[in-house]
Short mmCIF file of C-alpha atoms and ligand atoms in Angstrom, two decimals:
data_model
loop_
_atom_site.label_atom_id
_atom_site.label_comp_id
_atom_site.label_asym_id
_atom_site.label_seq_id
_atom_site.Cartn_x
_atom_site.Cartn_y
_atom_site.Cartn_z
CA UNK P 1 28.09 -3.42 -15.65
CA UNK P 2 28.66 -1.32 -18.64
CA UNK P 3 29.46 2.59 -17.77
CA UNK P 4 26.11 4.06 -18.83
CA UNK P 5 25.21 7.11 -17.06
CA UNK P 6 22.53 9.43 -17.00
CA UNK P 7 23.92 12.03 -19.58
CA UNK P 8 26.31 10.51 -21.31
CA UNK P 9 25.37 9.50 -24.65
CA UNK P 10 25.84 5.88 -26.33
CA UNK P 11 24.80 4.46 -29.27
CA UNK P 12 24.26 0.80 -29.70
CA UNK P 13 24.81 -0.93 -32.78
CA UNK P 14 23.59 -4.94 -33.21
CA UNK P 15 23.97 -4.69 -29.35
CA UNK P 16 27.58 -2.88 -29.92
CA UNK P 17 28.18 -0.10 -27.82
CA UNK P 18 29.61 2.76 -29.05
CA UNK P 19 30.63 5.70 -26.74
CA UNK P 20 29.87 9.33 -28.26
CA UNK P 21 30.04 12.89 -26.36
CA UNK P 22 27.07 14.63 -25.33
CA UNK P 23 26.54 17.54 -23.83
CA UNK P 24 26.05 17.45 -19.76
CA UNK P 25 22.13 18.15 -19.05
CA UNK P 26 21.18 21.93 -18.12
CA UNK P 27 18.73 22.91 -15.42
CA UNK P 28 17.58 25.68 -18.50
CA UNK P 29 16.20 28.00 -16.50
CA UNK P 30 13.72 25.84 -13.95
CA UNK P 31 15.00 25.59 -10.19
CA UNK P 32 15.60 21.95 -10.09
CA UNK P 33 15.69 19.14 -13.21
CA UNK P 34 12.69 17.48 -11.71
CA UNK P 35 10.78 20.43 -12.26
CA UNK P 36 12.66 20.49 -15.77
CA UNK P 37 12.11 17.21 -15.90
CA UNK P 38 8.22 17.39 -15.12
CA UNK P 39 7.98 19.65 -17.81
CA UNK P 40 9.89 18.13 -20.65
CA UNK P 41 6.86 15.32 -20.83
CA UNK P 42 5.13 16.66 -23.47
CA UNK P 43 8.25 16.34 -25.75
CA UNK P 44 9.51 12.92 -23.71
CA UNK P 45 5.94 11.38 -25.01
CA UNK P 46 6.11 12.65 -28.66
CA UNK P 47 9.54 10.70 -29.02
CA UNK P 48 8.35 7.71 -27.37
CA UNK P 49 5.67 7.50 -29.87
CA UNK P 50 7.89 8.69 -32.86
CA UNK P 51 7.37 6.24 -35.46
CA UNK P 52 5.33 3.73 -33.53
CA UNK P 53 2.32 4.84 -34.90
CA UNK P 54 2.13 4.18 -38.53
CA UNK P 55 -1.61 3.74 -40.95
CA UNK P 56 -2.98 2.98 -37.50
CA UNK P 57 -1.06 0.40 -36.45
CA UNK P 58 1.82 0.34 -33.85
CA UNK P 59 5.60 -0.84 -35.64
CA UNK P 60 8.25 -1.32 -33.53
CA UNK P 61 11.28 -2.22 -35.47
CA UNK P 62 12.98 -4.07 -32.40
CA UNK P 63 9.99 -6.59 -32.71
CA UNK P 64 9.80 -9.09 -34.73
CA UNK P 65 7.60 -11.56 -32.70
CA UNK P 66 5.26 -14.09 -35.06
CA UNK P 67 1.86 -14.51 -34.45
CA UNK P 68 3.22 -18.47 -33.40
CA UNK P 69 5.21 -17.19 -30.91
CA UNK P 70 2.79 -14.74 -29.18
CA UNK P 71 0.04 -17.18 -29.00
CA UNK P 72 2.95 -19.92 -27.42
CA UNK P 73 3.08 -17.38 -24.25
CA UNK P 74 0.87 -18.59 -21.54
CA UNK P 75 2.22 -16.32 -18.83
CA UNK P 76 3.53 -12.89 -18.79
CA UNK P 77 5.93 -11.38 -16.03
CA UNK P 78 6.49 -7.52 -15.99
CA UNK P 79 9.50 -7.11 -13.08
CA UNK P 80 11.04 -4.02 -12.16
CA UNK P 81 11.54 -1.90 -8.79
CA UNK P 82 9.94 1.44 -7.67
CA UNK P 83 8.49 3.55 -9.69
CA UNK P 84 9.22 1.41 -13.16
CA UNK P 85 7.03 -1.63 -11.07
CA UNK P 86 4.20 0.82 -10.70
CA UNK P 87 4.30 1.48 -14.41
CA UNK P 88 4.02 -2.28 -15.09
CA UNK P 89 0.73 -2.34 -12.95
CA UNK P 90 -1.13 -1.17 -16.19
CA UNK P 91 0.49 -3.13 -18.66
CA UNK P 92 -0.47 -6.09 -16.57
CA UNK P 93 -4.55 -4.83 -16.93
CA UNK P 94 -4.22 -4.09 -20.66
CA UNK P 95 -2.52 -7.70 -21.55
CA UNK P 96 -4.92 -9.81 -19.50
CA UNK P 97 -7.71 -7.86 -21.79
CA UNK P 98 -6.00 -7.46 -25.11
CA UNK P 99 -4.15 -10.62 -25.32
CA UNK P 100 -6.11 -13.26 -22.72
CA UNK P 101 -3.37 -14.20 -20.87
CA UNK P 102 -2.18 -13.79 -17.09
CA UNK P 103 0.26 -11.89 -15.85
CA UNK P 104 1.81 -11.41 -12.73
CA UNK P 105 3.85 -7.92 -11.94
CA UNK P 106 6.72 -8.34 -9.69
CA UNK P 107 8.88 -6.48 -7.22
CA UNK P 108 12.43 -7.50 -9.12
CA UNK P 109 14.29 -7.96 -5.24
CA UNK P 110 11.34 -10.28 -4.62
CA UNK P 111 11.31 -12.21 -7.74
CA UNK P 112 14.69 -13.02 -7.65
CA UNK P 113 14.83 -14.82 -4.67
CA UNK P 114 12.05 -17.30 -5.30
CA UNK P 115 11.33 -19.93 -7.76
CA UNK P 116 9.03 -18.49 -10.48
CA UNK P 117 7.24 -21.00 -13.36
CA UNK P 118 9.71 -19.73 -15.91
CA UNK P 119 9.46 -21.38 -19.29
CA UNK P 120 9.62 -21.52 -23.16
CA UNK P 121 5.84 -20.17 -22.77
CA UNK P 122 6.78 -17.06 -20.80
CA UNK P 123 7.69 -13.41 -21.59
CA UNK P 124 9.44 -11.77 -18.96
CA UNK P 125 9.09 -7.78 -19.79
CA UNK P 126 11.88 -6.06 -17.12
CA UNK P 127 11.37 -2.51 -16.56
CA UNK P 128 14.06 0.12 -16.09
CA UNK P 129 14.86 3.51 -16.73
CA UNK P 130 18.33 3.28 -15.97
CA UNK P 131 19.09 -0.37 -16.97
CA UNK P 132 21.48 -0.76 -14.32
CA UNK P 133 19.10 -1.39 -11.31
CA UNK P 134 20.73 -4.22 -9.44
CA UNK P 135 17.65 -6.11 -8.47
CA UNK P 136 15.99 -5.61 -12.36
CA UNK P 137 19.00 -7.11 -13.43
CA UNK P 138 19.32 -9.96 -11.34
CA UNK P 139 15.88 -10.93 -12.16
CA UNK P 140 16.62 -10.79 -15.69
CA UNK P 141 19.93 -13.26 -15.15
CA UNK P 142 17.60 -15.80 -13.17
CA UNK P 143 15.38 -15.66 -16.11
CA UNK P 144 18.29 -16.01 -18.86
CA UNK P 145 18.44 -19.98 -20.14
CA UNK P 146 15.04 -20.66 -18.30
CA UNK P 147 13.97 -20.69 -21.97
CA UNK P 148 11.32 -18.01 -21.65
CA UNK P 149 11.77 -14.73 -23.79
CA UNK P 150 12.58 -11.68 -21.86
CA UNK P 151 12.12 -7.96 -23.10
CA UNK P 152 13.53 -4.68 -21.65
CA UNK P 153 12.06 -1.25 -21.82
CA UNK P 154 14.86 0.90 -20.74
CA UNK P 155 15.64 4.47 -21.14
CA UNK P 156 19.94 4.81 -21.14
CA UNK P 157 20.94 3.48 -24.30
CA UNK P 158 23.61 1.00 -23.51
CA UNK P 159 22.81 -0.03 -20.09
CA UNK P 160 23.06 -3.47 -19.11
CA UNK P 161 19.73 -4.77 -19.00
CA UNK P 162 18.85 -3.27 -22.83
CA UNK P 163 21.78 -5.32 -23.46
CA UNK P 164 21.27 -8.71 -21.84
CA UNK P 165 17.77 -8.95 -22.55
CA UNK P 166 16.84 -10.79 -25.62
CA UNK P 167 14.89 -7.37 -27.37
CA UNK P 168 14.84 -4.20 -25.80
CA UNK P 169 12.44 -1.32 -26.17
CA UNK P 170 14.26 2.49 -25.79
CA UNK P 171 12.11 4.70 -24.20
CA UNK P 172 13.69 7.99 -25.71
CA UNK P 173 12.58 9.93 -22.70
CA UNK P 174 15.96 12.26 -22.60
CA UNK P 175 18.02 12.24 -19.61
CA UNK P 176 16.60 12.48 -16.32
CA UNK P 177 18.38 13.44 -13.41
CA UNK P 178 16.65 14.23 -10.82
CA UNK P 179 16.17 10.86 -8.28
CA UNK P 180 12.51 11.24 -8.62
CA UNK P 181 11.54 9.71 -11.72
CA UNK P 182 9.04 11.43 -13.85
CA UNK P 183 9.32 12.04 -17.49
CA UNK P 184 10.85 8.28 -17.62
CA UNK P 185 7.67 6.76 -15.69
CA UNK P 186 5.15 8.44 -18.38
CA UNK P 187 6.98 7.32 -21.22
CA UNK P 188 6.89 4.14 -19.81
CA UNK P 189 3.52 4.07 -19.27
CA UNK P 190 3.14 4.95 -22.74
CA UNK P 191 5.33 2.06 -24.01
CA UNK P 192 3.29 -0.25 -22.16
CA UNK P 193 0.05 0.67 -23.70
CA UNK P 194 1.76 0.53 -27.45
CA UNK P 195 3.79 -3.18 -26.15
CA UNK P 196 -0.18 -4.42 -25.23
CA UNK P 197 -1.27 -3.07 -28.30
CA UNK P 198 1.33 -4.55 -30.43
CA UNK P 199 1.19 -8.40 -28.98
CA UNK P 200 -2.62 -8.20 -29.57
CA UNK P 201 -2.35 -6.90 -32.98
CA UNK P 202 0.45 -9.70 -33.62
CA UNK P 203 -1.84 -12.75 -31.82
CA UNK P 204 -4.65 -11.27 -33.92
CA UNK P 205 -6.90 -10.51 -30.24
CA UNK P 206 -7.12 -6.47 -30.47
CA UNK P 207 -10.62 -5.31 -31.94
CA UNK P 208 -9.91 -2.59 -34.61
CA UNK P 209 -12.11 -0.04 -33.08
CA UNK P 210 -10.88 -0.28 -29.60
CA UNK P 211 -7.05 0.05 -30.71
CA UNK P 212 -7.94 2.98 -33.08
CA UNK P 213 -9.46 4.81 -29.97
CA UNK P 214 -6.20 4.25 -27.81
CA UNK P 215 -4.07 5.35 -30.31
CA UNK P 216 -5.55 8.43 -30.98
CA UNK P 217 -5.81 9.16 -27.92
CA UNK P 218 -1.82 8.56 -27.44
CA UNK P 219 -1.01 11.26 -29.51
CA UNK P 220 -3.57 13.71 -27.73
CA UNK P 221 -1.48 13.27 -24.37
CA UNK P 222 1.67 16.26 -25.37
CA UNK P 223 -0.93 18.61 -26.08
CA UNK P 224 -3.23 17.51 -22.99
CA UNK P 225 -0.21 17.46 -20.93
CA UNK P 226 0.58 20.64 -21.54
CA UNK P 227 -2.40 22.31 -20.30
CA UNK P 228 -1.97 20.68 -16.92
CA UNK P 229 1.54 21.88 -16.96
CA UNK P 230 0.21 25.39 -17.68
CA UNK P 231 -1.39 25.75 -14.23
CA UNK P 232 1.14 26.00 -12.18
CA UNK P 233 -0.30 28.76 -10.42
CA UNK P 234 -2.59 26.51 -8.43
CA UNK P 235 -0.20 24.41 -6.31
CA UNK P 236 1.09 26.76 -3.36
CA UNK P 237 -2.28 27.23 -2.42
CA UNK P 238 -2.68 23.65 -2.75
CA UNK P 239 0.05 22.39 -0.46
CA UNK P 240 -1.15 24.42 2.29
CA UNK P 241 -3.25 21.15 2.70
CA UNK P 242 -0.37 18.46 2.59
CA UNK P 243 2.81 20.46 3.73
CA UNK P 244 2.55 20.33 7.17
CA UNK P 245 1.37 16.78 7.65
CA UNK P 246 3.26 14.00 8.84
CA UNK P 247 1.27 11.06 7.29
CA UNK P 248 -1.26 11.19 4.14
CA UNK P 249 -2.83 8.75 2.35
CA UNK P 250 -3.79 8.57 -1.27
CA UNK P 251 -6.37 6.46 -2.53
CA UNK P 252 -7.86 5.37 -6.34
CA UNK P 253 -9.15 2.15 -7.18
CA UNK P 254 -7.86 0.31 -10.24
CA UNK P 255 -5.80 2.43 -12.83
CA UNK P 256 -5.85 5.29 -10.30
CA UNK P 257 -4.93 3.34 -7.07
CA UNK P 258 -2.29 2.79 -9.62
CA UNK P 259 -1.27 6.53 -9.99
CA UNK P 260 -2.25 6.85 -6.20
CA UNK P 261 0.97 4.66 -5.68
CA UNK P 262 3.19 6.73 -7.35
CA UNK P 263 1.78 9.78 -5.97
CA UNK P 264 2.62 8.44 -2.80
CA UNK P 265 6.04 7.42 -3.68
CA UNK P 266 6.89 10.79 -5.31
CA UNK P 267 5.89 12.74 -2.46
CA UNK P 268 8.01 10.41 0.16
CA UNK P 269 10.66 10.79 -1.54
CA UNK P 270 10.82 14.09 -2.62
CA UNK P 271 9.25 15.77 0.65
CA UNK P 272 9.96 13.22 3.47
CA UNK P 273 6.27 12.65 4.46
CA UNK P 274 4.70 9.34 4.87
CA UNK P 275 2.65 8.91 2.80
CA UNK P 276 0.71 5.50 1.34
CA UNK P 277 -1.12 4.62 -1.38
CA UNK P 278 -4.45 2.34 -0.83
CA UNK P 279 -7.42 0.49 -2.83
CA UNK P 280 -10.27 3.29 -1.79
CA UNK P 281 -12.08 -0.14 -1.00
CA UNK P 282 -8.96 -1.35 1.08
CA UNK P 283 -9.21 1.80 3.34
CA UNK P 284 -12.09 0.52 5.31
CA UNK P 285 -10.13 -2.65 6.34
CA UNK P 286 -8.06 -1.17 8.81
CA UNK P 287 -6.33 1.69 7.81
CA UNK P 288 -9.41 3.71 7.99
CA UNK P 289 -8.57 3.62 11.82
CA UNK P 290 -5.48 6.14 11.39
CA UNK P 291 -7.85 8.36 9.25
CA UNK P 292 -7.80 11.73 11.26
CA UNK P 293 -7.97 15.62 10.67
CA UNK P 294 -3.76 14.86 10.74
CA UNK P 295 -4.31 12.96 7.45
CA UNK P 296 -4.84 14.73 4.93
CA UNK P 297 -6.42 12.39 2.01
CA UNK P 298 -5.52 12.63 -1.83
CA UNK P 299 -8.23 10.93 -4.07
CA UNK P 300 -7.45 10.03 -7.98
CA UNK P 301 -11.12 9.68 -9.87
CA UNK P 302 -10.60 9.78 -13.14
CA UNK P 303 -11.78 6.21 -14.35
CA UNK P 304 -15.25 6.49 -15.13
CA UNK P 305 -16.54 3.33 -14.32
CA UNK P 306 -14.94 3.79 -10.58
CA UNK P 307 -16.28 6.42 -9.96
CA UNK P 308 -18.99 6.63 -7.92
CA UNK P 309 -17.14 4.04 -5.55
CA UNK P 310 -14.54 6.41 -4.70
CA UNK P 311 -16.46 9.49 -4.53
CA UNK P 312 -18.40 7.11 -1.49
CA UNK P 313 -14.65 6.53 0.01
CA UNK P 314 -14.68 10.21 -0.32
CA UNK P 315 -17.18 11.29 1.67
CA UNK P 316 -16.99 8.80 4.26
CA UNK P 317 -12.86 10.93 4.80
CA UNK P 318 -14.85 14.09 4.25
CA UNK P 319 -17.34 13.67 6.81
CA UNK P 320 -14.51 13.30 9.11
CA UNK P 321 -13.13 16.51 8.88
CA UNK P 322 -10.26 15.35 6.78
CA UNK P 323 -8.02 17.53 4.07
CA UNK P 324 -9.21 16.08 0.45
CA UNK P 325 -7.49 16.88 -2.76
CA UNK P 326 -9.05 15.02 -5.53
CA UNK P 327 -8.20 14.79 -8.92
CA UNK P 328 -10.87 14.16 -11.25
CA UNK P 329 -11.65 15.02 -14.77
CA UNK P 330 -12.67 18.60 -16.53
CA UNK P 331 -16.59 18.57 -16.39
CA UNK P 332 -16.53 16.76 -12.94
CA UNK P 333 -19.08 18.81 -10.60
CA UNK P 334 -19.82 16.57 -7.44
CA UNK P 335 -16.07 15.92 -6.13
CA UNK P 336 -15.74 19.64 -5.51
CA UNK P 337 -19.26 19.88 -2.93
CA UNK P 338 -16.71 17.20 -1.03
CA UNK P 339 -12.83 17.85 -1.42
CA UNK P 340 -11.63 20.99 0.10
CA UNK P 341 -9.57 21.30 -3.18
CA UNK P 342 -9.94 19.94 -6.85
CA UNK P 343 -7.40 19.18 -9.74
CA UNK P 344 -9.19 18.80 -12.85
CA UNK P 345 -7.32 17.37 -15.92
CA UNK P 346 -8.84 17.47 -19.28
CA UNK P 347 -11.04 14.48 -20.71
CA UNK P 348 -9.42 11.65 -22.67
CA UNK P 349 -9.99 8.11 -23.68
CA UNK P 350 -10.12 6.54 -19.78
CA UNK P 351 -7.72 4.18 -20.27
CA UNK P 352 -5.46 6.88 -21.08
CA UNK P 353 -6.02 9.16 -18.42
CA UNK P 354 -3.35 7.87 -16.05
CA UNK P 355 -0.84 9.56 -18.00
CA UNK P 356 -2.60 12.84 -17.24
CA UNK P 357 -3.28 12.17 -13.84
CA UNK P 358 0.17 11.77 -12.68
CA UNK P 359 1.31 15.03 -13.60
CA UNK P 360 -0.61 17.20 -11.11
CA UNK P 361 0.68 14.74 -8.56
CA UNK P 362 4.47 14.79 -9.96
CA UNK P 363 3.84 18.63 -9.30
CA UNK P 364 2.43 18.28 -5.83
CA UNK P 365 5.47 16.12 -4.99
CA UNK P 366 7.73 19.11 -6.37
CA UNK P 367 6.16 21.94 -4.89
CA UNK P 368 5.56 20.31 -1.51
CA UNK P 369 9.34 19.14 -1.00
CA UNK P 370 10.29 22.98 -2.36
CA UNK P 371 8.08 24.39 0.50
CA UNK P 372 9.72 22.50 3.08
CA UNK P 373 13.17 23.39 2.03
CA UNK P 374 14.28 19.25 0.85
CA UNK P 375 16.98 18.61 -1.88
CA UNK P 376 14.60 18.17 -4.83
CA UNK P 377 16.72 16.58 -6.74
CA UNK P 378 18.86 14.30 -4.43
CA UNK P 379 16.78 13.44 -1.55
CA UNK P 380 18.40 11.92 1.28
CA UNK P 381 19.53 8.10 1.49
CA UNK P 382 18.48 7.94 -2.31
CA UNK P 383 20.48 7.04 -5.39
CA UNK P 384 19.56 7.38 -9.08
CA UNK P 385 20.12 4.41 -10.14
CA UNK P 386 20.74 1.45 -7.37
CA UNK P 387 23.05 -0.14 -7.97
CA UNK P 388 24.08 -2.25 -4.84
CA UNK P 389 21.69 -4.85 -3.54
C1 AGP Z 401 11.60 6.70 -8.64
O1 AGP Z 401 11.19 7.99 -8.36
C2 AGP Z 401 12.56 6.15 -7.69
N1 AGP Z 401 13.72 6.95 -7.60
C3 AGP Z 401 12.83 4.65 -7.78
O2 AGP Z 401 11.69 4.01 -7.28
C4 AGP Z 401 13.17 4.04 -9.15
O3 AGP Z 401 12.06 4.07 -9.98
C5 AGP Z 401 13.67 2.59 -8.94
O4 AGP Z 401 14.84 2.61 -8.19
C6 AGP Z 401 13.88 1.84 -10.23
O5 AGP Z 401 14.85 2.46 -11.02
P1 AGP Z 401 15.05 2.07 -12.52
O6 AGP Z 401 13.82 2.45 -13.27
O7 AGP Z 401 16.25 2.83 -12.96
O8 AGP Z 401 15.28 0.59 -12.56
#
């Protein structure tokens, strides 16, 4: 493993690392670094798009993939662990529509240990903020010499996997400390929509007018994200709803089951409450059983053409006396005659609005773990970056 760690800086020349001092990461003022951490996303995003966006087109210059090669892939793995795997959920969407081809998102520990089609047709994208995730890695060494092309998106420059992998995409996110990831798992979201955009632009599949929306869009998220950020004042009356339950459930369909599964995550670890994310379809088979006053319910419904099939989920919970928070979008005005309490984030391009509607739950996560006196930033039985397996 090379020594990368969450502050110190590197610099990697033609995959030559070259140790350099930096200074050790300040809390600046804000109680814990995930709520300094929460907060830096505006800036995290504008560097992951630096220079990516150029005469409305994305550039990476660690790409150089011909339009031969793209159209060889027939199969596309994304593989990482935890939060980084929920990230890859959306990539997976946006390839099967930009670029026509399938791909499967694995759990890294699970992918290792079975016998995946791995060939000269297949991109394996590996997901990692700290590039030194045990199980991320492994999966990338079982994919090494299979012939397929593999391609990291890390955020410590240095780490292993940006180094073993045959390309490697640096997030630029900044050092984050705090176990909970945040700042890392928008920027990575980000990535992921300019990676799709890129391969389709290079196979010739993207339609001009849908990739100009996205991209604009992109570089409306800092400003967006700060006025979520800005109303911080809501959330203690909020988590007088969530803090005192043992077991809540978040729900979303599509793109927001997606952020409903990192809600979930971000609030178990941060706060210690179980707490599981499901397909607001998937509720009714089975789970809907455990559905009680005791549960309090958080519903993502952001994505417009979901909508109205979540709002149903909704009001089934609702009409069982249960806690709803929702999160919807700015202009919504039938999620609030149902929740008991209503996040609104401002409109966007849907298939952008992911990245917005992960911050109010990053903050939930924050303010509910605060409230009940956890160790923000090292919860119990938790490690940055793990590195045992
Ligand atoms: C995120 O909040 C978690 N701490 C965890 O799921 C993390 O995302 C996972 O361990 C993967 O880490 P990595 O991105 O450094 O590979």
């Amino acid at each position: 493993m090379s020594g990368s760690c969450d502050y110190r800086c590197s610099k990697v020349k033609n995959k030559q690392k070259v140790q350099c001092t930096a200074e050790v990461p300040k809390k600046d003022g804000f109680a814990h670094f995930m709520l300094k951490e929460i907060y830096e996303q505006p800036q995290a995003f504008q560097k992951t798009l630096q220079g990516r966006i150029q005469q409305g087109k994305v550039k990476f210059e660690e790409l150089n993939f011909t339009q031969e090669q793209v159209k060889k892939w027939d199969k596309i793995y994304i593989i990482a662990c935890g939060t980084a795997y929920h990230s890859g959920l959306f990539a997976k969407s946006m390839l099967e529509e930009f670029l026509g081809v399938f791909v499967e998102v694995e759990i890294a520990s699970e992918f290792r240990y079975r016998n995946p089609l791995l060939d000269e047709k297949t991109l394996a994208i590996f997901v990692s903020q700290s590039g030194e995730t045990a199980d991320t890695l492994g999966a990338l060494r079982k994919v090494k010499n299979s012939g397929a092309t593999t391609l990291a998106i890390t955020n410590v420059v240095g780490s292993t996997i940006s180094q073993e992998a045959d390309y490697n995409l640096y997030l630029g996110a900044g050092p984050e400390i705090a176990v909970a990831s945040t700042k890392a798992y928008t920027s990575m979201l980000i990535m992921q929509y300019l990676l799709s955009i890129y391969l389709a632009q290079v196979k010739g599949t993207m339609p001009e007018q849908k990739k100009e929306k996205i991209l604009i869009a992109l570089q409306e998220l800092p400003e967006k994200a700060q006025q979520i950020l800005a109303q911080k004042e809501l959330y203690p009356e909020i988590i007088q709803g969530i803090k005192n339950a043992q077991s809540l459930f978040f729900i979303g369909r599509v793109f927001d089951y997606y952020i409903a599964m990192e809600g979930a995550l971000k609030l178990k670890e941060t706060s210690y409450i179980h707490a599981e994310a499901y397909g607001a379809g998937e509720i009714k088979h089975g789970t809907m059983a455990i559905v009680t006053e005791e549960t309090p319910v958080v519903a993502v419904a952001v994505q417009k053409s979901v909508y109205e099939k979540t709002l149903h989920i909704v009001k089934e919970v609702a009409d069982k006396g249960v806690f709803v928070l929702a999160v919807v979008e700015e202009g919504d005005t039938e999620m609030q005659k149902w929740a008991n309490k209503v996040i609104y984030i401002p409109q966007i391009e849907n298939i952008v609005s992911p990245v917005l509607a992960v911050l109010p739950l990053q903050l939930l996560a924050y303010y509910t773990a605060v409230a009940r006196g956890c160790n923000v930033d090292q919860p119990r039985n938790l490690t940055k970056a793990v590195t045992t397996e």
